[in-house]
Amino acid sequence: GTSRLVFETPEPAPGRFGVQFGPEGRTVLVLDPGTPLWFSAAPIAGPNGRLTRDWRPLPAADGVAITQVPDTAVAGDARVLARPTRPAADDRGADAVRLEWSAEYVEHAKAGRPTQRQGRPTGRPALAWTDEAARRMMVGNPARPIPYEAGEPMLTFVDGLEQAGMLDFGFHYQGWGSWSVIGGLSDGRTVIVSEIVEDARPSRIFAVLLNPDGSVSDAVRGDQPDPSVPLPVHLRLPDHQGWIVADYGAALRYRAIPGGPLLDAARDAALVPDTALQVEVSRGGAATVVGLPR
């Protein structure tokens, strides 16, 4: 029976606009744009790592549509699209409704400062490999040229993941590692490997494979890296193109035959054969043998 102001704009709001408020931002309110609205609580990662979404109708009444993000989902994963027909599961939502969080604006509005999107929890890359040498660790065959301008190769890396449907879309935080492994593969493709952070989730290793002409061929979703263990990066590439392994500052060797010899790979990062079974990580005079999961 009472009303409470949860959000206010200094000028008429755009046609596709919404706000999340209440405990944990789980209440979603969207202005009716005059086009059917569709709601998805969270992305779904398939076996190949590609993200899809299940869209359900979000009916509007009296100029607004209201729904709740279920407890089984992260509030920041909520997305709304305005479409005449139900979006496809793999729709990338280029025209997603902009969802703001009211809690991010309250203290700024009270203090008389301009309202800006701030305060949403964000994560950090797990691997603190920040040396210049870690920025581009080259492995394998000579790789196709990747521009050396500021932000490269990470702009190519992130763009490739987005094209492959590996990353979520919408108005959210995204960060990436300060390191990368770049390699030329035996079939002529180039691979870029690094880590990605989305919102407050733990970072995750990904790989992007590029054709010789620079177009995206494939992408691989890896594990969450643990900086406390030897060989925090070990990612198997598709089409028998080998494994990307990395532990910056360590010497690496690999074993491809049970009981066979350890073969020299490289320091910091390496591309080892698809048949590799183990990798030896040597650092400070101590060596640890790590098995590669099959």
PDB file of C-alpha atoms in Angstrom:
ATOM      1  CA  GLY A   1       0.000   0.000   0.000  1.00  0.00           C
ATOM      2  CA  THR A   2       3.000   2.340  -0.064  1.00  0.00           C
ATOM      3  CA  SER A   3       5.226   3.615  -2.830  1.00  0.00           C
ATOM      4  CA  ARG A   4       8.980   4.098  -2.800  1.00  0.00           C
ATOM      5  CA  LEU A   5      11.203   5.848  -5.330  1.00  0.00           C
ATOM      6  CA  VAL A   6      13.881   3.388  -6.459  1.00  0.00           C
ATOM      7  CA  PHE A   7      15.281   5.142  -9.519  1.00  0.00           C
ATOM      8  CA  GLU A   8      15.038   8.481 -11.260  1.00  0.00           C
ATOM      9  CA  THR A   9      16.434   9.886 -14.489  1.00  0.00           C
ATOM     10  CA  PRO A  10      17.127  13.601 -15.012  1.00  0.00           C
ATOM     11  CA  GLU A  11      15.518  13.496 -18.450  1.00  0.00           C
ATOM     12  CA  PRO A  12      13.063  11.253 -20.300  1.00  0.00           C
ATOM     13  CA  ALA A  13      14.407   7.701 -20.353  1.00  0.00           C
ATOM     14  CA  PRO A  14      15.175   6.033 -23.687  1.00  0.00           C
ATOM     15  CA  GLY A  15      12.721   3.526 -25.096  1.00  0.00           C
ATOM     16  CA  ARG A  16      14.720   0.437 -24.096  1.00  0.00           C
ATOM     17  CA  PHE A  17      15.599   0.939 -20.481  1.00  0.00           C
ATOM     18  CA  GLY A  18      15.223  -0.944 -17.218  1.00  0.00           C
ATOM     19  CA  VAL A  19      16.452  -1.022 -13.645  1.00  0.00           C
ATOM     20  CA  GLN A  20      17.297  -3.715 -11.106  1.00  0.00           C
ATOM     21  CA  PHE A  21      16.579  -2.937  -7.461  1.00  0.00           C
ATOM     22  CA  GLY A  22      15.687  -4.540  -4.149  1.00  0.00           C
ATOM     23  CA  PRO A  23      17.737  -7.187  -2.286  1.00  0.00           C
ATOM     24  CA  GLU A  24      20.717  -8.210  -4.457  1.00  0.00           C
ATOM     25  CA  GLY A  25      19.143  -6.359  -7.388  1.00  0.00           C
ATOM     26  CA  ARG A  26      16.765  -9.267  -8.047  1.00  0.00           C
ATOM     27  CA  THR A  27      13.732  -7.175  -9.011  1.00  0.00           C
ATOM     28  CA  VAL A  28      13.791  -6.204 -12.693  1.00  0.00           C
ATOM     29  CA  LEU A  29      11.599  -3.327 -13.929  1.00  0.00           C
ATOM     30  CA  VAL A  30      11.562  -2.427 -17.624  1.00  0.00           C
ATOM     31  CA  LEU A  31       9.752   0.454 -19.299  1.00  0.00           C
ATOM     32  CA  ASP A  32       7.343  -0.797 -21.935  1.00  0.00           C
ATOM     33  CA  PRO A  33       8.943   0.085 -25.311  1.00  0.00           C
ATOM     34  CA  GLY A  34       5.815  -0.893 -27.240  1.00  0.00           C
ATOM     35  CA  THR A  35       7.522  -4.074 -28.484  1.00  0.00           C
ATOM     36  CA  PRO A  36       7.191  -7.521 -26.856  1.00  0.00           C
ATOM     37  CA  LEU A  37       9.770  -8.091 -24.118  1.00  0.00           C
ATOM     38  CA  TRP A  38      11.678 -11.326 -23.467  1.00  0.00           C
ATOM     39  CA  PHE A  39      13.498 -12.243 -20.244  1.00  0.00           C
ATOM     40  CA  SER A  40      16.405 -14.619 -19.592  1.00  0.00           C
ATOM     41  CA  ALA A  41      17.773 -15.170 -16.091  1.00  0.00           C
ATOM     42  CA  ALA A  42      21.153 -16.684 -16.980  1.00  0.00           C
ATOM     43  CA  PRO A  43      23.287 -18.028 -19.831  1.00  0.00           C
ATOM     44  CA  ILE A  44      23.612 -21.764 -20.412  1.00  0.00           C
ATOM     45  CA  ALA A  45      27.056 -23.170 -21.281  1.00  0.00           C
ATOM     46  CA  GLY A  46      26.854 -26.093 -23.705  1.00  0.00           C
ATOM     47  CA  PRO A  47      29.333 -28.985 -23.977  1.00  0.00           C
ATOM     48  CA  ASN A  48      31.372 -26.960 -26.465  1.00  0.00           C
ATOM     49  CA  GLY A  49      31.477 -23.943 -24.128  1.00  0.00           C
ATOM     50  CA  ARG A  50      29.202 -21.799 -26.254  1.00  0.00           C
ATOM     51  CA  LEU A  51      26.554 -19.804 -24.414  1.00  0.00           C
ATOM     52  CA  THR A  52      22.856 -19.883 -25.168  1.00  0.00           C
ATOM     53  CA  ARG A  53      19.799 -18.520 -23.358  1.00  0.00           C
ATOM     54  CA  ASP A  54      16.245 -19.628 -22.740  1.00  0.00           C
ATOM     55  CA  TRP A  55      13.904 -16.673 -23.378  1.00  0.00           C
ATOM     56  CA  ARG A  56      10.443 -16.363 -21.846  1.00  0.00           C
ATOM     57  CA  PRO A  57       7.819 -13.666 -22.410  1.00  0.00           C
ATOM     58  CA  LEU A  58       7.940 -10.664 -20.062  1.00  0.00           C
ATOM     59  CA  PRO A  59       4.450  -9.111 -20.184  1.00  0.00           C
ATOM     60  CA  ALA A  60       4.022  -5.394 -19.580  1.00  0.00           C
ATOM     61  CA  ALA A  61       1.111  -3.609 -17.905  1.00  0.00           C
ATOM     62  CA  ASP A  62       0.535   0.078 -17.135  1.00  0.00           C
ATOM     63  CA  GLY A  63       3.727   1.026 -18.962  1.00  0.00           C
ATOM     64  CA  VAL A  64       6.137  -1.326 -17.167  1.00  0.00           C
ATOM     65  CA  ALA A  65       7.140  -4.973 -16.965  1.00  0.00           C
ATOM     66  CA  ILE A  66       8.317  -6.430 -13.657  1.00  0.00           C
ATOM     67  CA  THR A  67       9.866  -9.802 -12.843  1.00  0.00           C
ATOM     68  CA  GLN A  68      12.203 -11.447 -10.318  1.00  0.00           C
ATOM     69  CA  VAL A  69      15.579 -13.044 -10.915  1.00  0.00           C
ATOM     70  CA  PRO A  70      15.323 -16.525  -9.351  1.00  0.00           C
ATOM     71  CA  ASP A  71      17.584 -17.462  -6.448  1.00  0.00           C
ATOM     72  CA  THR A  72      19.219 -20.085  -8.654  1.00  0.00           C
ATOM     73  CA  ALA A  73      20.728 -17.373 -10.878  1.00  0.00           C
ATOM     74  CA  VAL A  74      23.154 -14.489 -10.386  1.00  0.00           C
ATOM     75  CA  ALA A  75      21.230 -11.214 -10.498  1.00  0.00           C
ATOM     76  CA  GLY A  76      23.777  -9.615 -12.807  1.00  0.00           C
ATOM     77  CA  ASP A  77      23.166 -12.316 -15.419  1.00  0.00           C
ATOM     78  CA  ALA A  78      19.609 -11.146 -16.130  1.00  0.00           C
ATOM     79  CA  ARG A  79      18.995  -9.953 -19.688  1.00  0.00           C
ATOM     80  CA  VAL A  80      15.950  -8.498 -21.468  1.00  0.00           C
ATOM     81  CA  LEU A  81      15.413  -8.168 -25.223  1.00  0.00           C
ATOM     82  CA  ALA A  82      12.698  -6.232 -27.065  1.00  0.00           C
ATOM     83  CA  ARG A  83      11.652  -8.222 -30.131  1.00  0.00           C
ATOM     84  CA  PRO A  84       8.438  -8.895 -32.061  1.00  0.00           C
ATOM     85  CA  THR A  85       9.148 -12.647 -31.841  1.00  0.00           C
ATOM     86  CA  ARG A  86      10.941 -14.939 -29.378  1.00  0.00           C
ATOM     87  CA  PRO A  87      14.743 -14.603 -29.718  1.00  0.00           C
ATOM     88  CA  ALA A  88      16.740 -17.626 -30.795  1.00  0.00           C
ATOM     89  CA  ALA A  89      18.701 -19.440 -28.107  1.00  0.00           C
ATOM     90  CA  ASP A  90      21.985 -18.228 -29.599  1.00  0.00           C
ATOM     91  CA  ASP A  91      20.837 -14.638 -30.192  1.00  0.00           C
ATOM     92  CA  ARG A  92      23.663 -12.289 -29.174  1.00  0.00           C
ATOM     93  CA  GLY A  93      21.296  -9.511 -28.117  1.00  0.00           C
ATOM     94  CA  ALA A  94      22.757  -6.562 -29.979  1.00  0.00           C
ATOM     95  CA  ASP A  95      19.653  -4.567 -29.004  1.00  0.00           C
ATOM     96  CA  ALA A  96      19.430  -5.736 -25.391  1.00  0.00           C
ATOM     97  CA  VAL A  97      17.480  -3.554 -22.984  1.00  0.00           C
ATOM     98  CA  ARG A  98      19.888  -1.585 -20.820  1.00  0.00           C
ATOM     99  CA  LEU A  99      19.471  -2.730 -17.203  1.00  0.00           C
ATOM    100  CA  GLU A 100      20.897  -0.402 -14.574  1.00  0.00           C
ATOM    101  CA  TRP A 101      21.261  -1.143 -10.856  1.00  0.00           C
ATOM    102  CA  SER A 102      19.572   1.445  -8.660  1.00  0.00           C
ATOM    103  CA  ALA A 103      21.963   0.798  -5.752  1.00  0.00           C
ATOM    104  CA  GLU A 104      24.839   2.080  -7.862  1.00  0.00           C
ATOM    105  CA  TYR A 105      23.219   5.506  -8.154  1.00  0.00           C
ATOM    106  CA  VAL A 106      21.735   6.183  -4.726  1.00  0.00           C
ATOM    107  CA  GLU A 107      24.772   7.610  -2.942  1.00  0.00           C
ATOM    108  CA  HIS A 108      25.810   9.596  -6.010  1.00  0.00           C
ATOM    109  CA  ALA A 109      22.367  11.151  -6.301  1.00  0.00           C
ATOM    110  CA  LYS A 110      22.307  12.000  -2.583  1.00  0.00           C
ATOM    111  CA  ALA A 111      25.716  13.652  -2.856  1.00  0.00           C
ATOM    112  CA  GLY A 112      24.672  15.663  -5.900  1.00  0.00           C
ATOM    113  CA  ARG A 113      27.224  14.022  -8.157  1.00  0.00           C
ATOM    114  CA  PRO A 114      26.454  12.919 -11.708  1.00  0.00           C
ATOM    115  CA  THR A 115      24.941   9.455 -11.805  1.00  0.00           C
ATOM    116  CA  GLN A 116      27.373   6.908 -13.178  1.00  0.00           C
ATOM    117  CA  ARG A 117      27.376   3.140 -13.283  1.00  0.00           C
ATOM    118  CA  GLN A 118      29.556   2.172 -10.342  1.00  0.00           C
ATOM    119  CA  GLY A 119      29.812  -0.292  -7.502  1.00  0.00           C
ATOM    120  CA  ARG A 120      28.858  -3.549  -9.217  1.00  0.00           C
ATOM    121  CA  PRO A 121      31.118  -6.382  -7.946  1.00  0.00           C
ATOM    122  CA  THR A 122      33.919  -7.203 -10.356  1.00  0.00           C
ATOM    123  CA  GLY A 123      36.563  -9.898 -10.440  1.00  0.00           C
ATOM    124  CA  ARG A 124      40.249  -9.852 -11.280  1.00  0.00           C
ATOM    125  CA  PRO A 125      42.462 -12.049 -13.442  1.00  0.00           C
ATOM    126  CA  ALA A 126      43.876 -14.965 -11.449  1.00  0.00           C
ATOM    127  CA  LEU A 127      47.369 -14.993 -12.968  1.00  0.00           C
ATOM    128  CA  ALA A 128      49.503 -11.963 -12.112  1.00  0.00           C
ATOM    129  CA  TRP A 129      51.812 -12.359 -15.098  1.00  0.00           C
ATOM    130  CA  THR A 130      52.340  -8.668 -15.791  1.00  0.00           C
ATOM    131  CA  ASP A 131      55.890  -8.557 -17.150  1.00  0.00           C
ATOM    132  CA  GLU A 132      56.279  -7.303 -20.684  1.00  0.00           C
ATOM    133  CA  ALA A 133      57.655 -10.711 -21.711  1.00  0.00           C
ATOM    134  CA  ALA A 134      54.417 -12.354 -20.551  1.00  0.00           C
ATOM    135  CA  ARG A 135      52.300 -10.104 -22.740  1.00  0.00           C
ATOM    136  CA  ARG A 136      53.096 -12.148 -25.855  1.00  0.00           C
ATOM    137  CA  MET A 137      54.571 -15.594 -25.172  1.00  0.00           C
ATOM    138  CA  MET A 138      55.230 -17.083 -28.603  1.00  0.00           C
ATOM    139  CA  VAL A 139      55.066 -20.879 -29.139  1.00  0.00           C
ATOM    140  CA  GLY A 140      54.895 -23.353 -32.012  1.00  0.00           C
ATOM    141  CA  ASN A 141      55.332 -22.289 -35.609  1.00  0.00           C
ATOM    142  CA  PRO A 142      55.532 -18.650 -36.699  1.00  0.00           C
ATOM    143  CA  ALA A 143      52.074 -17.162 -36.159  1.00  0.00           C
ATOM    144  CA  ARG A 144      50.171 -15.018 -38.603  1.00  0.00           C
ATOM    145  CA  PRO A 145      50.869 -11.344 -37.909  1.00  0.00           C
ATOM    146  CA  ILE A 146      48.806  -9.857 -35.104  1.00  0.00           C
ATOM    147  CA  PRO A 147      49.051  -6.078 -34.786  1.00  0.00           C
ATOM    148  CA  TYR A 148      51.274  -4.739 -32.038  1.00  0.00           C
ATOM    149  CA  GLU A 149      49.125  -1.687 -31.379  1.00  0.00           C
ATOM    150  CA  ALA A 150      47.972  -0.977 -27.833  1.00  0.00           C
ATOM    151  CA  GLY A 151      45.504  -3.586 -26.667  1.00  0.00           C
ATOM    152  CA  GLU A 152      46.635  -6.259 -29.105  1.00  0.00           C
ATOM    153  CA  PRO A 153      46.444  -9.195 -29.087  1.00  0.00           C
ATOM    154  CA  MET A 154      43.683  -8.946 -26.485  1.00  0.00           C
ATOM    155  CA  LEU A 155      41.281  -7.045 -28.728  1.00  0.00           C
ATOM    156  CA  THR A 156      41.592  -9.809 -31.319  1.00  0.00           C
ATOM    157  CA  PHE A 157      41.212 -12.409 -28.553  1.00  0.00           C
ATOM    158  CA  VAL A 158      38.067 -10.906 -27.019  1.00  0.00           C
ATOM    159  CA  ASP A 159      36.494 -10.162 -30.393  1.00  0.00           C
ATOM    160  CA  GLY A 160      37.074 -13.764 -31.451  1.00  0.00           C
ATOM    161  CA  LEU A 161      35.442 -15.123 -28.294  1.00  0.00           C
ATOM    162  CA  GLU A 162      32.434 -12.890 -28.807  1.00  0.00           C
ATOM    163  CA  GLN A 163      32.087 -14.021 -32.423  1.00  0.00           C
ATOM    164  CA  ALA A 164      32.260 -17.645 -31.278  1.00  0.00           C
ATOM    165  CA  GLY A 165      29.511 -17.120 -28.694  1.00  0.00           C
ATOM    166  CA  MET A 166      31.782 -17.880 -25.733  1.00  0.00           C
ATOM    167  CA  LEU A 167      31.111 -14.661 -23.822  1.00  0.00           C
ATOM    168  CA  ASP A 168      27.919 -13.176 -22.471  1.00  0.00           C
ATOM    169  CA  PHE A 169      26.459  -9.973 -23.883  1.00  0.00           C
ATOM    170  CA  GLY A 170      24.719  -6.952 -22.467  1.00  0.00           C
ATOM    171  CA  PHE A 171      25.765  -4.217 -20.061  1.00  0.00           C
ATOM    172  CA  HIS A 172      28.249  -5.951 -17.757  1.00  0.00           C
ATOM    173  CA  TYR A 173      31.878  -5.888 -16.630  1.00  0.00           C
ATOM    174  CA  GLN A 174      34.510  -7.717 -18.623  1.00  0.00           C
ATOM    175  CA  GLY A 175      38.244  -7.902 -17.993  1.00  0.00           C
ATOM    176  CA  TRP A 176      41.143  -9.963 -19.267  1.00  0.00           C
ATOM    177  CA  GLY A 177      44.631 -11.063 -18.340  1.00  0.00           C
ATOM    178  CA  SER A 178      47.782  -9.054 -18.906  1.00  0.00           C
ATOM    179  CA  TRP A 179      49.391 -12.086 -20.555  1.00  0.00           C
ATOM    180  CA  SER A 180      48.839 -14.155 -23.675  1.00  0.00           C
ATOM    181  CA  VAL A 181      50.227 -17.206 -25.435  1.00  0.00           C
ATOM    182  CA  ILE A 182      50.315 -16.971 -29.232  1.00  0.00           C
ATOM    183  CA  GLY A 183      51.209 -19.901 -31.438  1.00  0.00           C
ATOM    184  CA  GLY A 184      51.303 -21.021 -35.040  1.00  0.00           C
ATOM    185  CA  LEU A 185      49.669 -24.421 -35.439  1.00  0.00           C
ATOM    186  CA  SER A 186      50.632 -27.233 -37.821  1.00  0.00           C
ATOM    187  CA  ASP A 187      47.497 -26.710 -39.932  1.00  0.00           C
ATOM    188  CA  GLY A 188      48.312 -23.046 -40.595  1.00  0.00           C
ATOM    189  CA  ARG A 189      45.987 -21.539 -38.018  1.00  0.00           C
ATOM    190  CA  THR A 190      47.018 -19.214 -35.200  1.00  0.00           C
ATOM    191  CA  VAL A 191      45.945 -19.647 -31.578  1.00  0.00           C
ATOM    192  CA  ILE A 192      45.676 -16.969 -28.882  1.00  0.00           C
ATOM    193  CA  VAL A 193      45.235 -18.065 -25.255  1.00  0.00           C
ATOM    194  CA  SER A 194      44.582 -15.914 -22.194  1.00  0.00           C
ATOM    195  CA  GLU A 195      42.055 -15.497 -19.373  1.00  0.00           C
ATOM    196  CA  ILE A 196      38.749 -13.633 -19.205  1.00  0.00           C
ATOM    197  CA  VAL A 197      36.851 -12.226 -16.201  1.00  0.00           C
ATOM    198  CA  GLU A 198      33.118 -11.498 -16.393  1.00  0.00           C
ATOM    199  CA  ASP A 199      31.485  -9.601 -13.519  1.00  0.00           C
ATOM    200  CA  ALA A 200      32.499 -11.161 -10.165  1.00  0.00           C
ATOM    201  CA  ARG A 201      33.065 -14.685 -11.477  1.00  0.00           C
ATOM    202  CA  PRO A 202      36.451 -16.389 -11.237  1.00  0.00           C
ATOM    203  CA  SER A 203      38.539 -15.891 -14.352  1.00  0.00           C
ATOM    204  CA  ARG A 204      38.615 -18.634 -16.978  1.00  0.00           C
ATOM    205  CA  ILE A 205      41.111 -19.680 -19.653  1.00  0.00           C
ATOM    206  CA  PHE A 206      40.015 -19.457 -23.292  1.00  0.00           C
ATOM    207  CA  ALA A 207      41.597 -20.030 -26.682  1.00  0.00           C
ATOM    208  CA  VAL A 208      40.730 -18.435 -30.019  1.00  0.00           C
ATOM    209  CA  LEU A 209      41.841 -20.085 -33.263  1.00  0.00           C
ATOM    210  CA  LEU A 210      42.238 -17.866 -36.317  1.00  0.00           C
ATOM    211  CA  ASN A 211      42.357 -18.862 -39.976  1.00  0.00           C
ATOM    212  CA  PRO A 212      45.275 -17.621 -42.087  1.00  0.00           C
ATOM    213  CA  ASP A 213      43.085 -14.748 -43.302  1.00  0.00           C
ATOM    214  CA  GLY A 214      42.428 -13.637 -39.701  1.00  0.00           C
ATOM    215  CA  SER A 215      38.837 -14.864 -39.506  1.00  0.00           C
ATOM    216  CA  VAL A 216      37.729 -16.831 -36.448  1.00  0.00           C
ATOM    217  CA  SER A 217      37.925 -20.595 -36.973  1.00  0.00           C
ATOM    218  CA  ASP A 218      37.094 -21.927 -33.509  1.00  0.00           C
ATOM    219  CA  ALA A 219      37.244 -21.184 -29.797  1.00  0.00           C
ATOM    220  CA  VAL A 220      37.805 -23.317 -26.696  1.00  0.00           C
ATOM    221  CA  ARG A 221      36.537 -22.754 -23.147  1.00  0.00           C
ATOM    222  CA  GLY A 222      39.067 -23.956 -20.564  1.00  0.00           C
ATOM    223  CA  ASP A 223      39.285 -24.243 -16.789  1.00  0.00           C
ATOM    224  CA  GLN A 224      39.484 -21.662 -14.044  1.00  0.00           C
ATOM    225  CA  PRO A 225      43.230 -21.114 -13.449  1.00  0.00           C
ATOM    226  CA  ASP A 226      44.675 -21.720  -9.984  1.00  0.00           C
ATOM    227  CA  PRO A 227      47.849 -19.636  -9.498  1.00  0.00           C
ATOM    228  CA  SER A 228      48.923 -21.759  -6.506  1.00  0.00           C
ATOM    229  CA  VAL A 229      49.544 -24.935  -8.544  1.00  0.00           C
ATOM    230  CA  PRO A 230      52.242 -25.815 -11.078  1.00  0.00           C
ATOM    231  CA  LEU A 231      51.123 -25.405 -14.666  1.00  0.00           C
ATOM    232  CA  PRO A 232      47.988 -23.275 -14.116  1.00  0.00           C
ATOM    233  CA  VAL A 233      47.435 -23.130 -17.891  1.00  0.00           C
ATOM    234  CA  HIS A 234      46.865 -26.409 -19.760  1.00  0.00           C
ATOM    235  CA  LEU A 235      44.385 -26.277 -22.598  1.00  0.00           C
ATOM    236  CA  ARG A 236      43.847 -28.933 -25.247  1.00  0.00           C
ATOM    237  CA  LEU A 237      43.270 -27.575 -28.736  1.00  0.00           C
ATOM    238  CA  PRO A 238      40.792 -29.082 -31.209  1.00  0.00           C
ATOM    239  CA  ASP A 239      41.638 -31.146 -34.289  1.00  0.00           C
ATOM    240  CA  HIS A 240      44.687 -32.792 -32.631  1.00  0.00           C
ATOM    241  CA  GLN A 241      46.608 -29.505 -32.742  1.00  0.00           C
ATOM    242  CA  GLY A 242      48.213 -30.082 -29.329  1.00  0.00           C
ATOM    243  CA  TRP A 243      48.165 -28.561 -25.866  1.00  0.00           C
ATOM    244  CA  ILE A 244      48.951 -25.005 -24.828  1.00  0.00           C
ATOM    245  CA  VAL A 245      50.737 -25.159 -21.460  1.00  0.00           C
ATOM    246  CA  ALA A 246      52.108 -22.229 -19.483  1.00  0.00           C
ATOM    247  CA  ASP A 247      53.663 -21.374 -16.124  1.00  0.00           C
ATOM    248  CA  TYR A 248      55.436 -18.040 -16.468  1.00  0.00           C
ATOM    249  CA  GLY A 249      58.984 -18.158 -15.101  1.00  0.00           C
ATOM    250  CA  ALA A 250      59.278 -21.954 -15.227  1.00  0.00           C
ATOM    251  CA  ALA A 251      61.123 -24.346 -17.542  1.00  0.00           C
ATOM    252  CA  LEU A 252      58.869 -26.911 -19.207  1.00  0.00           C
ATOM    253  CA  ARG A 253      59.429 -30.445 -20.481  1.00  0.00           C
ATOM    254  CA  TYR A 254      56.873 -33.008 -21.626  1.00  0.00           C
ATOM    255  CA  ARG A 255      56.479 -36.784 -21.869  1.00  0.00           C
ATOM    256  CA  ALA A 256      54.497 -38.344 -24.724  1.00  0.00           C
ATOM    257  CA  ILE A 257      55.097 -42.062 -23.978  1.00  0.00           C
ATOM    258  CA  PRO A 258      54.385 -43.769 -20.631  1.00  0.00           C
ATOM    259  CA  GLY A 259      57.752 -44.144 -18.937  1.00  0.00           C
ATOM    260  CA  GLY A 260      59.429 -42.377 -21.845  1.00  0.00           C
ATOM    261  CA  PRO A 261      61.950 -39.547 -21.678  1.00  0.00           C
ATOM    262  CA  LEU A 262      61.079 -35.964 -20.813  1.00  0.00           C
ATOM    263  CA  LEU A 263      61.579 -33.778 -23.867  1.00  0.00           C
ATOM    264  CA  ASP A 264      62.535 -30.127 -23.685  1.00  0.00           C
ATOM    265  CA  ALA A 265      59.689 -27.746 -24.516  1.00  0.00           C
ATOM    266  CA  ALA A 266      60.474 -24.138 -23.598  1.00  0.00           C
ATOM    267  CA  ARG A 267      60.364 -21.645 -20.766  1.00  0.00           C
ATOM    268  CA  ASP A 268      57.173 -19.913 -19.671  1.00  0.00           C
ATOM    269  CA  ALA A 269      54.860 -21.439 -22.291  1.00  0.00           C
ATOM    270  CA  ALA A 270      54.865 -24.168 -24.904  1.00  0.00           C
ATOM    271  CA  LEU A 271      52.808 -25.942 -27.556  1.00  0.00           C
ATOM    272  CA  VAL A 272      53.222 -29.672 -26.922  1.00  0.00           C
ATOM    273  CA  PRO A 273      51.843 -32.553 -29.019  1.00  0.00           C
ATOM    274  CA  ASP A 274      48.293 -33.772 -28.615  1.00  0.00           C
ATOM    275  CA  THR A 275      49.730 -37.101 -27.438  1.00  0.00           C
ATOM    276  CA  ALA A 276      51.561 -35.500 -24.493  1.00  0.00           C
ATOM    277  CA  LEU A 277      50.766 -37.216 -21.199  1.00  0.00           C
ATOM    278  CA  GLN A 278      52.732 -35.193 -18.654  1.00  0.00           C
ATOM    279  CA  VAL A 279      54.505 -31.855 -18.309  1.00  0.00           C
ATOM    280  CA  GLU A 280      57.418 -31.248 -15.959  1.00  0.00           C
ATOM    281  CA  VAL A 281      57.503 -27.776 -14.421  1.00  0.00           C
ATOM    282  CA  SER A 282      60.907 -26.686 -13.058  1.00  0.00           C
ATOM    283  CA  ARG A 283      61.290 -23.588 -10.952  1.00  0.00           C
ATOM    284  CA  GLY A 284      64.017 -22.620  -8.465  1.00  0.00           C
ATOM    285  CA  GLY A 285      65.688 -26.021  -8.649  1.00  0.00           C
ATOM    286  CA  ALA A 286      62.476 -27.925  -7.865  1.00  0.00           C
ATOM    287  CA  ALA A 287      60.606 -29.946 -10.480  1.00  0.00           C
ATOM    288  CA  THR A 288      57.000 -31.133 -10.463  1.00  0.00           C
ATOM    289  CA  VAL A 289      55.417 -33.468 -12.988  1.00  0.00           C
ATOM    290  CA  VAL A 290      51.809 -32.638 -13.899  1.00  0.00           C
ATOM    291  CA  GLY A 291      49.525 -35.064 -15.731  1.00  0.00           C
ATOM    292  CA  LEU A 292      47.444 -33.712 -18.594  1.00  0.00           C
ATOM    293  CA  PRO A 293      43.749 -34.682 -18.296  1.00  0.00           C
ATOM    294  CA  ARG A 294      42.453 -36.825 -21.138  1.00  0.00           C
TER     295      ARG A 294
END
